[in-house]
PDB file of C-alpha atoms in Angstrom:
ATOM      1  CA  MET J   1     -66.330  -6.322   1.568  1.00  0.00           C
ATOM      2  CA  PRO J   2     -68.507  -9.374   0.841  1.00  0.00           C
ATOM      3  CA  GLU J   3     -72.013  -9.863   2.173  1.00  0.00           C
ATOM      4  CA  SER J   4     -72.219 -11.700   5.489  1.00  0.00           C
ATOM      5  CA  PRO J   5     -73.734 -15.206   5.602  1.00  0.00           C
ATOM      6  CA  ARG J   6     -75.463 -14.266   8.887  1.00  0.00           C
ATOM      7  CA  PRO J   7     -76.798 -10.921  10.124  1.00  0.00           C
ATOM      8  CA  ASP J   8     -74.828 -11.172  13.379  1.00  0.00           C
ATOM      9  CA  LEU J   9     -71.476 -11.640  11.656  1.00  0.00           C
ATOM     10  CA  ALA J  10     -69.170  -9.031  10.174  1.00  0.00           C
ATOM     11  CA  PRO J  11     -66.505  -9.611   7.519  1.00  0.00           C
ATOM     12  CA  VAL J  12     -63.039  -9.986   9.051  1.00  0.00           C
ATOM     13  CA  PHE J  13     -61.067 -11.430   6.137  1.00  0.00           C
ATOM     14  CA  ALA J  14     -61.480 -11.458   2.367  1.00  0.00           C
ATOM     15  CA  GLU J  15     -59.024 -12.990  -0.080  1.00  0.00           C
ATOM     16  CA  GLU J  16     -60.449 -12.457  -3.561  1.00  0.00           C
ATOM     17  CA  PHE J  17     -57.251 -13.283  -5.479  1.00  0.00           C
ATOM     18  CA  ASP J  18     -57.654 -10.125  -7.560  1.00  0.00           C
ATOM     19  CA  ARG J  19     -54.010  -9.085  -7.325  1.00  0.00           C
ATOM     20  CA  PRO J  20     -51.481 -10.266  -9.920  1.00  0.00           C
ATOM     21  CA  ALA J  21     -49.413 -12.039  -7.241  1.00  0.00           C
ATOM     22  CA  LEU J  22     -50.122 -13.986  -4.064  1.00  0.00           C
ATOM     23  CA  ASP J  23     -50.171 -11.842  -0.925  1.00  0.00           C
ATOM     24  CA  THR J  24     -47.210 -13.342   0.904  1.00  0.00           C
ATOM     25  CA  SER J  25     -47.945 -11.296   4.015  1.00  0.00           C
ATOM     26  CA  VAL J  26     -50.919 -13.637   4.446  1.00  0.00           C
ATOM     27  CA  TRP J  27     -49.994 -16.818   2.567  1.00  0.00           C
ATOM     28  CA  VAL J  28     -46.923 -19.042   2.631  1.00  0.00           C
ATOM     29  CA  PRO J  29     -46.770 -20.738  -0.822  1.00  0.00           C
ATOM     30  CA  HIS J  30     -45.239 -23.946   0.544  1.00  0.00           C
ATOM     31  CA  TYR J  31     -46.526 -27.141   2.141  1.00  0.00           C
ATOM     32  CA  LEU J  32     -45.053 -27.694   5.630  1.00  0.00           C
ATOM     33  CA  PRO J  33     -41.599 -26.514   4.541  1.00  0.00           C
ATOM     34  CA  ALA J  34     -39.935 -27.344   7.877  1.00  0.00           C
ATOM     35  CA  ARG J  35     -40.502 -31.034   7.117  1.00  0.00           C
ATOM     36  CA  SER J  36     -38.762 -30.694   3.770  1.00  0.00           C
ATOM     37  CA  SER J  37     -37.429 -27.337   2.569  1.00  0.00           C
ATOM     38  CA  ARG J  38     -38.816 -24.239   0.910  1.00  0.00           C
ATOM     39  CA  ALA J  39     -37.202 -25.209  -2.370  1.00  0.00           C
ATOM     40  CA  ALA J  40     -38.684 -28.718  -2.300  1.00  0.00           C
ATOM     41  CA  SER J  41     -42.155 -27.744  -1.053  1.00  0.00           C
ATOM     42  CA  VAL J  42     -42.983 -24.742  -3.222  1.00  0.00           C
ATOM     43  CA  ALA J  43     -46.497 -24.681  -4.668  1.00  0.00           C
ATOM     44  CA  ALA J  44     -47.196 -24.726  -8.383  1.00  0.00           C
ATOM     45  CA  TYR J  45     -49.819 -22.031  -8.811  1.00  0.00           C
ATOM     46  CA  GLN J  46     -50.976 -19.079 -10.840  1.00  0.00           C
ATOM     47  CA  ILE J  47     -53.424 -16.247 -10.270  1.00  0.00           C
ATOM     48  CA  SER J  48     -55.597 -15.166 -13.152  1.00  0.00           C
ATOM     49  CA  GLY J  49     -59.203 -14.168 -13.674  1.00  0.00           C
ATOM     50  CA  SER J  50     -59.468 -13.368  -9.945  1.00  0.00           C
ATOM     51  CA  CYS J  51     -58.836 -17.022  -9.065  1.00  0.00           C
ATOM     52  CA  LEU J  52     -56.005 -18.999  -7.511  1.00  0.00           C
ATOM     53  CA  ARG J  53     -55.132 -22.125  -9.461  1.00  0.00           C
ATOM     54  CA  LEU J  54     -53.173 -24.710  -7.460  1.00  0.00           C
ATOM     55  CA  ARG J  55     -51.945 -27.542  -9.668  1.00  0.00           C
ATOM     56  CA  ILE J  56     -49.568 -30.483  -9.777  1.00  0.00           C
ATOM     57  CA  PRO J  57     -47.764 -30.537 -13.133  1.00  0.00           C
ATOM     58  CA  THR J  58     -46.239 -33.772 -14.361  1.00  0.00           C
ATOM     59  CA  ASP J  59     -42.726 -32.778 -13.255  1.00  0.00           C
ATOM     60  CA  HIS J  60     -43.750 -31.714  -9.736  1.00  0.00           C
ATOM     61  CA  PRO J  61     -41.468 -33.324  -7.114  1.00  0.00           C
ATOM     62  CA  VAL J  62     -42.471 -35.847  -4.470  1.00  0.00           C
ATOM     63  CA  TRP J  63     -42.778 -34.187  -1.057  1.00  0.00           C
ATOM     64  CA  CYS J  64     -40.344 -35.469   1.599  1.00  0.00           C
ATOM     65  CA  GLU J  65     -39.207 -38.159  -0.824  1.00  0.00           C
ATOM     66  CA  GLY J  66     -37.974 -41.258   0.960  1.00  0.00           C
ATOM     67  CA  ASP J  67     -39.358 -40.093   4.311  1.00  0.00           C
ATOM     68  CA  HIS J  68     -43.141 -39.850   3.914  1.00  0.00           C
ATOM     69  CA  GLU J  69     -45.130 -42.967   3.112  1.00  0.00           C
ATOM     70  CA  PRO J  70     -47.055 -43.264   0.915  1.00  0.00           C
ATOM     71  CA  PRO J  71     -45.339 -40.919  -1.546  1.00  0.00           C
ATOM     72  CA  ILE J  72     -47.287 -37.706  -2.166  1.00  0.00           C
ATOM     73  CA  ARG J  73     -46.951 -34.698  -4.401  1.00  0.00           C
ATOM     74  CA  VAL J  74     -48.510 -31.489  -3.070  1.00  0.00           C
ATOM     75  CA  SER J  75     -49.210 -27.936  -4.168  1.00  0.00           C
ATOM     76  CA  GLY J  76     -50.495 -25.940  -1.229  1.00  0.00           C
ATOM     77  CA  ILE J  77     -50.578 -22.599   0.519  1.00  0.00           C
ATOM     78  CA  GLN J  78     -50.984 -21.955   4.241  1.00  0.00           C
ATOM     79  CA  SER J  79     -51.727 -18.880   6.342  1.00  0.00           C
ATOM     80  CA  GLY J  80     -49.095 -19.543   8.997  1.00  0.00           C
ATOM     81  CA  SER J  81     -45.710 -21.178   9.468  1.00  0.00           C
ATOM     82  CA  TRP J  82     -42.925 -21.505  12.022  1.00  0.00           C
ATOM     83  CA  SER J  83     -40.403 -23.978  13.352  1.00  0.00           C
ATOM     84  CA  GLY J  84     -37.595 -24.461  15.818  1.00  0.00           C
ATOM     85  CA  PRO J  85     -34.004 -24.982  14.725  1.00  0.00           C
ATOM     86  CA  VAL J  86     -32.832 -27.816  12.477  1.00  0.00           C
ATOM     87  CA  GLY J  87     -32.765 -31.094  14.376  1.00  0.00           C
ATOM     88  CA  SER J  88     -35.342 -29.999  16.955  1.00  0.00           C
ATOM     89  CA  THR J  89     -38.832 -31.468  17.307  1.00  0.00           C
ATOM     90  CA  GLN J  90     -40.415 -27.985  17.358  1.00  0.00           C
ATOM     91  CA  GLY J  91     -42.571 -27.716  14.273  1.00  0.00           C
ATOM     92  CA  GLN J  92     -45.940 -28.178  12.667  1.00  0.00           C
ATOM     93  CA  GLN J  93     -47.804 -31.371  11.774  1.00  0.00           C
ATOM     94  CA  PRO J  94     -45.181 -34.096  12.298  1.00  0.00           C
ATOM     95  CA  PHE J  95     -46.158 -37.289  10.513  1.00  0.00           C
ATOM     96  CA  ARG J  96     -44.181 -39.630  12.769  1.00  0.00           C
ATOM     97  CA  ASP J  97     -43.059 -39.683  16.399  1.00  0.00           C
ATOM     98  CA  GLY J  98     -39.853 -37.812  17.104  1.00  0.00           C
ATOM     99  CA  GLN J  99     -39.716 -36.192  13.681  1.00  0.00           C
ATOM    100  CA  THR J 100     -37.228 -33.334  13.524  1.00  0.00           C
ATOM    101  CA  VAL J 101     -37.004 -30.108  11.570  1.00  0.00           C
ATOM    102  CA  ARG J 102     -35.112 -30.329   8.280  1.00  0.00           C
ATOM    103  CA  GLU J 103     -35.064 -26.616   7.481  1.00  0.00           C
ATOM    104  CA  GLU J 104     -35.717 -23.891  10.053  1.00  0.00           C
ATOM    105  CA  GLN J 105     -38.618 -21.612   9.134  1.00  0.00           C
ATOM    106  CA  PRO J 106     -39.282 -18.001  10.109  1.00  0.00           C
ATOM    107  CA  THR J 107     -42.401 -17.308  12.134  1.00  0.00           C
ATOM    108  CA  GLN J 108     -45.207 -15.933   9.984  1.00  0.00           C
ATOM    109  CA  TRP J 109     -48.824 -15.563  10.991  1.00  0.00           C
ATOM    110  CA  GLY J 110     -51.048 -14.353   8.177  1.00  0.00           C
ATOM    111  CA  TRP J 111     -54.677 -15.025   9.049  1.00  0.00           C
ATOM    112  CA  THR J 112     -55.195 -17.354  12.014  1.00  0.00           C
ATOM    113  CA  PRO J 113     -58.868 -17.227  13.049  1.00  0.00           C
ATOM    114  CA  ARG J 114     -60.297 -18.277  16.369  1.00  0.00           C
ATOM    115  CA  GLU J 115     -63.970 -19.087  15.732  1.00  0.00           C
ATOM    116  CA  GLY J 116     -66.240 -17.610  13.082  1.00  0.00           C
ATOM    117  CA  TRP J 117     -67.452 -18.485   9.590  1.00  0.00           C
ATOM    118  CA  ILE J 118     -64.612 -19.597   7.319  1.00  0.00           C
ATOM    119  CA  GLY J 119     -65.073 -20.797   3.773  1.00  0.00           C
ATOM    120  CA  MET J 120     -64.040 -20.852   0.145  1.00  0.00           C
ATOM    121  CA  ARG J 121     -65.670 -20.960  -3.262  1.00  0.00           C
ATOM    122  CA  ALA J 122     -63.825 -23.469  -5.413  1.00  0.00           C
ATOM    123  CA  ARG J 123     -63.905 -26.190  -8.014  1.00  0.00           C
ATOM    124  CA  ALA J 124     -61.527 -29.072  -8.672  1.00  0.00           C
ATOM    125  CA  VAL J 125     -60.133 -31.332 -11.364  1.00  0.00           C
ATOM    126  CA  VAL J 126     -59.245 -34.714  -9.873  1.00  0.00           C
ATOM    127  CA  SER J 127     -58.633 -38.309 -10.884  1.00  0.00           C
ATOM    128  CA  PRO J 128     -58.695 -41.533  -8.827  1.00  0.00           C
ATOM    129  CA  ARG J 129     -55.128 -40.770  -7.672  1.00  0.00           C
ATOM    130  CA  SER J 130     -55.673 -37.197  -6.415  1.00  0.00           C
ATOM    131  CA  MET J 131     -57.569 -35.127  -3.840  1.00  0.00           C
ATOM    132  CA  VAL J 132     -58.216 -31.518  -2.804  1.00  0.00           C
ATOM    133  CA  SER J 133     -58.788 -30.007   0.611  1.00  0.00           C
ATOM    134  CA  LEU J 134     -59.329 -26.945   2.779  1.00  0.00           C
ATOM    135  CA  TRP J 135     -58.489 -27.533   6.421  1.00  0.00           C
ATOM    136  CA  MET J 136     -57.450 -25.574   9.503  1.00  0.00           C
ATOM    137  CA  VAL J 137     -54.913 -26.724  12.073  1.00  0.00           C
ATOM    138  CA  GLY J 138     -53.493 -25.498  15.336  1.00  0.00           C
ATOM    139  CA  LEU J 139     -50.359 -23.399  15.196  1.00  0.00           C
ATOM    140  CA  GLU J 140     -48.570 -25.943  17.415  1.00  0.00           C
ATOM    141  CA  ASP J 141     -46.815 -23.202  19.355  1.00  0.00           C
ATOM    142  CA  VAL J 142     -47.307 -25.872  22.008  1.00  0.00           C
ATOM    143  CA  PRO J 143     -47.717 -29.480  20.803  1.00  0.00           C
ATOM    144  CA  GLU J 144     -51.240 -29.874  22.227  1.00  0.00           C
ATOM    145  CA  ARG J 145     -52.571 -27.040  20.065  1.00  0.00           C
ATOM    146  CA  SER J 146     -52.578 -29.318  17.059  1.00  0.00           C
ATOM    147  CA  ALA J 147     -56.208 -30.265  16.328  1.00  0.00           C
ATOM    148  CA  GLU J 148     -57.705 -29.941  12.863  1.00  0.00           C
ATOM    149  CA  ILE J 149     -61.019 -28.659  11.576  1.00  0.00           C
ATOM    150  CA  CYS J 150     -61.321 -30.144   8.099  1.00  0.00           C
ATOM    151  CA  VAL J 151     -63.674 -27.879   6.152  1.00  0.00           C
ATOM    152  CA  MET J 152     -63.677 -30.146   3.116  1.00  0.00           C
ATOM    153  CA  GLU J 153     -61.662 -32.860   1.431  1.00  0.00           C
ATOM    154  CA  ALA J 154     -62.562 -34.758  -1.702  1.00  0.00           C
ATOM    155  CA  PHE J 155     -60.756 -37.778  -3.138  1.00  0.00           C
ATOM    156  CA  GLY J 156     -61.028 -38.411  -6.852  1.00  0.00           C
ATOM    157  CA  ASP J 157     -61.800 -42.097  -6.347  1.00  0.00           C
ATOM    158  CA  ALA J 158     -64.960 -41.065  -4.443  1.00  0.00           C
ATOM    159  CA  VAL J 159     -66.282 -38.855  -7.242  1.00  0.00           C
ATOM    160  CA  VAL J 160     -68.985 -39.835  -9.717  1.00  0.00           C
ATOM    161  CA  PRO J 161     -68.241 -37.299 -12.470  1.00  0.00           C
ATOM    162  CA  GLY J 162     -71.081 -34.869 -13.025  1.00  0.00           C
ATOM    163  CA  GLU J 163     -73.252 -36.517 -10.355  1.00  0.00           C
ATOM    164  CA  SER J 164     -71.891 -36.740  -6.809  1.00  0.00           C
ATOM    165  CA  SER J 165     -68.868 -36.619  -4.562  1.00  0.00           C
ATOM    166  CA  ALA J 166     -68.029 -37.804  -1.066  1.00  0.00           C
ATOM    167  CA  VAL J 167     -66.957 -34.677   0.817  1.00  0.00           C
ATOM    168  CA  GLY J 168     -65.037 -35.237   4.045  1.00  0.00           C
ATOM    169  CA  MET J 169     -65.572 -32.896   7.006  1.00  0.00           C
ATOM    170  CA  GLY J 170     -64.978 -33.027  10.732  1.00  0.00           C
ATOM    171  CA  LEU J 171     -62.391 -32.965  13.511  1.00  0.00           C
ATOM    172  CA  HIS J 172     -59.029 -34.675  13.987  1.00  0.00           C
ATOM    173  CA  PRO J 173     -57.454 -34.315  17.449  1.00  0.00           C
ATOM    174  CA  PHE J 174     -53.862 -35.325  16.669  1.00  0.00           C
ATOM    175  CA  ARG J 175     -52.039 -34.371  19.892  1.00  0.00           C
ATOM    176  CA  ASP J 176     -54.871 -32.398  21.524  1.00  0.00           C
ATOM    177  CA  PRO J 177     -56.397 -34.475  24.365  1.00  0.00           C
ATOM    178  CA  GLU J 178     -59.413 -32.137  24.588  1.00  0.00           C
ATOM    179  CA  VAL J 179     -60.667 -32.869  21.053  1.00  0.00           C
ATOM    180  CA  ARG J 180     -62.127 -36.192  19.932  1.00  0.00           C
ATOM    181  CA  GLU J 181     -62.050 -37.718  16.462  1.00  0.00           C
ATOM    182  CA  ASP J 182     -65.298 -36.935  14.633  1.00  0.00           C
ATOM    183  CA  PHE J 183     -64.969 -37.134  10.861  1.00  0.00           C
ATOM    184  CA  GLU J 184     -67.243 -38.323   8.060  1.00  0.00           C
ATOM    185  CA  ALA J 185     -67.200 -38.307   4.278  1.00  0.00           C
ATOM    186  CA  VAL J 186     -70.730 -37.314   3.270  1.00  0.00           C
ATOM    187  CA  ARG J 187     -71.902 -38.139  -0.232  1.00  0.00           C
ATOM    188  CA  LEU J 188     -73.436 -35.065  -1.821  1.00  0.00           C
ATOM    189  CA  ARG J 189     -75.156 -34.546  -5.142  1.00  0.00           C
ATOM    190  CA  LEU J 190     -72.674 -32.067  -6.551  1.00  0.00           C
ATOM    191  CA  ASP J 191     -70.250 -31.879  -9.422  1.00  0.00           C
ATOM    192  CA  LEU J 192     -66.796 -31.261  -7.946  1.00  0.00           C
ATOM    193  CA  ALA J 193     -65.714 -29.745 -11.262  1.00  0.00           C
ATOM    194  CA  GLU J 194     -68.223 -26.905 -10.812  1.00  0.00           C
ATOM    195  CA  PHE J 195     -67.899 -24.032  -8.342  1.00  0.00           C
ATOM    196  CA  HIS J 196     -69.333 -24.645  -4.868  1.00  0.00           C
ATOM    197  CA  THR J 197     -69.006 -22.918  -1.524  1.00  0.00           C
ATOM    198  CA  TYR J 198     -67.521 -25.017   1.293  1.00  0.00           C
ATOM    199  CA  ALA J 199     -67.594 -23.490   4.764  1.00  0.00           C
ATOM    200  CA  CYS J 200     -67.659 -24.074   8.478  1.00  0.00           C
ATOM    201  CA  ASP J 201     -69.380 -22.012  11.172  1.00  0.00           C
ATOM    202  CA  TRP J 202     -67.116 -22.476  14.180  1.00  0.00           C
ATOM    203  CA  SER J 203     -68.215 -21.521  17.681  1.00  0.00           C
ATOM    204  CA  THR J 204     -66.906 -22.350  21.143  1.00  0.00           C
ATOM    205  CA  ASP J 205     -68.869 -25.596  21.452  1.00  0.00           C
ATOM    206  CA  ARG J 206     -69.535 -26.809  17.928  1.00  0.00           C
ATOM    207  CA  VAL J 207     -68.774 -26.599  14.215  1.00  0.00           C
ATOM    208  CA  ASP J 208     -71.478 -26.519  11.547  1.00  0.00           C
ATOM    209  CA  TYR J 209     -70.380 -27.637   8.073  1.00  0.00           C
ATOM    210  CA  LEU J 210     -72.094 -26.048   5.106  1.00  0.00           C
ATOM    211  CA  VAL J 211     -71.992 -26.643   1.373  1.00  0.00           C
ATOM    212  CA  ASP J 212     -73.561 -23.965  -0.810  1.00  0.00           C
ATOM    213  CA  GLY J 213     -75.104 -22.526   2.346  1.00  0.00           C
ATOM    214  CA  ALA J 214     -76.897 -25.728   3.385  1.00  0.00           C
ATOM    215  CA  LEU J 215     -76.085 -27.413   6.691  1.00  0.00           C
ATOM    216  CA  VAL J 216     -74.549 -30.822   6.025  1.00  0.00           C
ATOM    217  CA  ARG J 217     -73.024 -31.813   9.352  1.00  0.00           C
ATOM    218  CA  ARG J 218     -72.579 -30.653  12.946  1.00  0.00           C
ATOM    219  CA  VAL J 219     -69.875 -31.721  15.401  1.00  0.00           C
ATOM    220  CA  GLU J 220     -69.207 -30.752  19.007  1.00  0.00           C
ATOM    221  CA  GLY J 221     -66.053 -30.027  20.989  1.00  0.00           C
ATOM    222  CA  PRO J 222     -63.830 -28.154  18.511  1.00  0.00           C
ATOM    223  CA  PRO J 223     -60.447 -26.662  19.390  1.00  0.00           C
ATOM    224  CA  ARG J 224     -60.528 -23.371  21.273  1.00  0.00           C
ATOM    225  CA  TYR J 225     -57.375 -21.704  19.996  1.00  0.00           C
ATOM    226  CA  PRO J 226     -56.277 -19.997  16.767  1.00  0.00           C
ATOM    227  CA  LEU J 227     -55.922 -22.129  13.654  1.00  0.00           C
ATOM    228  CA  GLN J 228     -54.129 -21.549  10.373  1.00  0.00           C
ATOM    229  CA  LEU J 229     -55.670 -22.276   6.989  1.00  0.00           C
ATOM    230  CA  MET J 230     -54.287 -24.882   4.589  1.00  0.00           C
ATOM    231  CA  LEU J 231     -55.431 -25.207   0.959  1.00  0.00           C
ATOM    232  CA  ALA J 232     -53.902 -27.887  -1.226  1.00  0.00           C
ATOM    233  CA  VAL J 233     -54.185 -30.356  -4.061  1.00  0.00           C
ATOM    234  CA  PHE J 234     -52.541 -33.772  -3.622  1.00  0.00           C
ATOM    235  CA  ASP J 235     -51.392 -36.507  -5.979  1.00  0.00           C
ATOM    236  CA  PHE J 236     -50.751 -40.085  -4.798  1.00  0.00           C
ATOM    237  CA  PRO J 237     -48.464 -41.826  -7.321  1.00  0.00           C
ATOM    238  CA  ASP J 238     -49.035 -45.225  -5.685  1.00  0.00           C
ATOM    239  CA  ARG J 239     -52.718 -44.994  -6.631  1.00  0.00           C
ATOM    240  CA  SER J 240     -51.959 -44.866 -10.319  1.00  0.00           C
ATOM    241  CA  VAL J 241     -54.252 -47.062 -12.407  1.00  0.00           C
ATOM    242  CA  GLY J 242     -51.885 -46.931 -15.380  1.00  0.00           C
ATOM    243  CA  ALA J 243     -51.548 -44.438 -18.232  1.00  0.00           C
ATOM    244  CA  ASP J 244     -52.430 -41.533 -15.907  1.00  0.00           C
ATOM    245  CA  ASP J 245     -49.041 -39.911 -15.295  1.00  0.00           C
ATOM    246  CA  ASP J 246     -49.985 -37.089 -17.670  1.00  0.00           C
ATOM    247  CA  LEU J 247     -52.975 -35.968 -15.571  1.00  0.00           C
ATOM    248  CA  VAL J 248     -52.700 -32.595 -13.820  1.00  0.00           C
ATOM    249  CA  PRO J 249     -54.988 -32.270 -10.773  1.00  0.00           C
ATOM    250  CA  GLU J 250     -56.104 -28.745  -9.901  1.00  0.00           C
ATOM    251  CA  LEU J 251     -57.864 -26.770  -7.193  1.00  0.00           C
ATOM    252  CA  LEU J 252     -59.282 -23.510  -8.544  1.00  0.00           C
ATOM    253  CA  VAL J 253     -60.216 -21.105  -5.714  1.00  0.00           C
ATOM    254  CA  ASP J 254     -62.399 -18.068  -6.401  1.00  0.00           C
ATOM    255  CA  TRP J 255     -62.184 -16.683  -2.868  1.00  0.00           C
ATOM    256  CA  VAL J 256     -61.473 -17.404   0.785  1.00  0.00           C
ATOM    257  CA  ARG J 257     -63.516 -15.414   3.324  1.00  0.00           C
ATOM    258  CA  GLY J 258     -64.012 -15.103   7.029  1.00  0.00           C
ATOM    259  CA  PHE J 259     -66.726 -13.569   9.188  1.00  0.00           C
ATOM    260  CA  GLY J 260     -66.826 -13.119  12.920  1.00  0.00           C
ATOM    261  CA  ASP J 261     -67.460 -10.870  15.871  1.00  0.00           C
ATOM    262  CA  ALA J 262     -63.924  -9.495  15.988  1.00  0.00           C
ATOM    263  CA  PRO J 263     -63.659  -5.722  15.458  1.00  0.00           C
ATOM    264  CA  GLY J 264     -62.134  -4.364  12.300  1.00  0.00           C
ATOM    265  CA  ALA J 265     -61.495  -6.092   9.030  1.00  0.00           C
ATOM    266  CA  GLN J 266     -58.523  -7.570   7.207  1.00  0.00           C
ATOM    267  CA  SER J 267     -58.432  -7.687   3.444  1.00  0.00           C
ATOM    268  CA  ALA J 268     -55.936  -9.630   1.370  1.00  0.00           C
ATOM    269  CA  GLY J 269     -57.015  -8.980  -2.136  1.00  0.00           C
TER     270      GLY J 269
END
C-alpha cells in the first residue's frame, strides 16, 4: 500500500490502474447514466502503463443531447450510482427542477468515503473548449445529501501552457441547506500537462486543498455524509474557436488514493 501523507492516517483505498481492465466493482464507466442511458454515457478510456486515460475522441456523442444546455461531451467514471424507476425524480445530480430518470440504474457503491485524505496524481491535455475535474458528491439517497467537494477542476481557457493554470476547488451545496457555497479558482504556477498530485484533507469541520502536498486553500462546513468520486474530462462544443474539432482532450490518471482512520484497507488495483 502507498505511503501515508500524514503519520496519523492509514491507507484505506488505492487504485493504481495496474490491471488490464477497469475494476467495475469500484468504478462505473459512465457519466450520470440515469440522466441519459448507459449506452449514451459510456466513457472513452483505456488503461495502459499503469494509468487510466480518459479521452473524448472526435466522434464522441453529446451527453443528454437536446436536454442539457450548453451541449457537453463527457468521458467520466464514478465510484457510485443508483436511481429510482424511469419517470421518477429519484436520482443523482439533476440539472433542472423536476428532472426525471430516463434509464433506471442498479445501485452500486464502490468507494464512498466519509472524511479522510482523497487525491489523485494526474496530468491533462486541454484546449480552450475543454476541462478536467475530480470531484466528490453526495449519494443523494435523500435529496439533501447532494453537496459537492470539488478537489480540482481546470478549464483549458484558464491555462497558460507551460506556465500556470487556474485550479478550481471548494464546496457547492446544491440541495444541502447545511453547506454554503465556497469555491475559488486559484491560479497556480504549474503545467497542467505534467503530472501533479491534487488532493483534499476532509475532516468534520473543514477541507484542506493541497496541490503537490502544499496547502492551497481551506474551507469550513463540508458535508458530513458519504460521497462518491467523479473523474471526468469535458468538451464544450459551443466554445469552439474554429478549426479545433479535431482536438482530443484527455485526463491521464496515475492513481487515486484514500487515507483515513477507518480500520482495514480496500485495494482496487
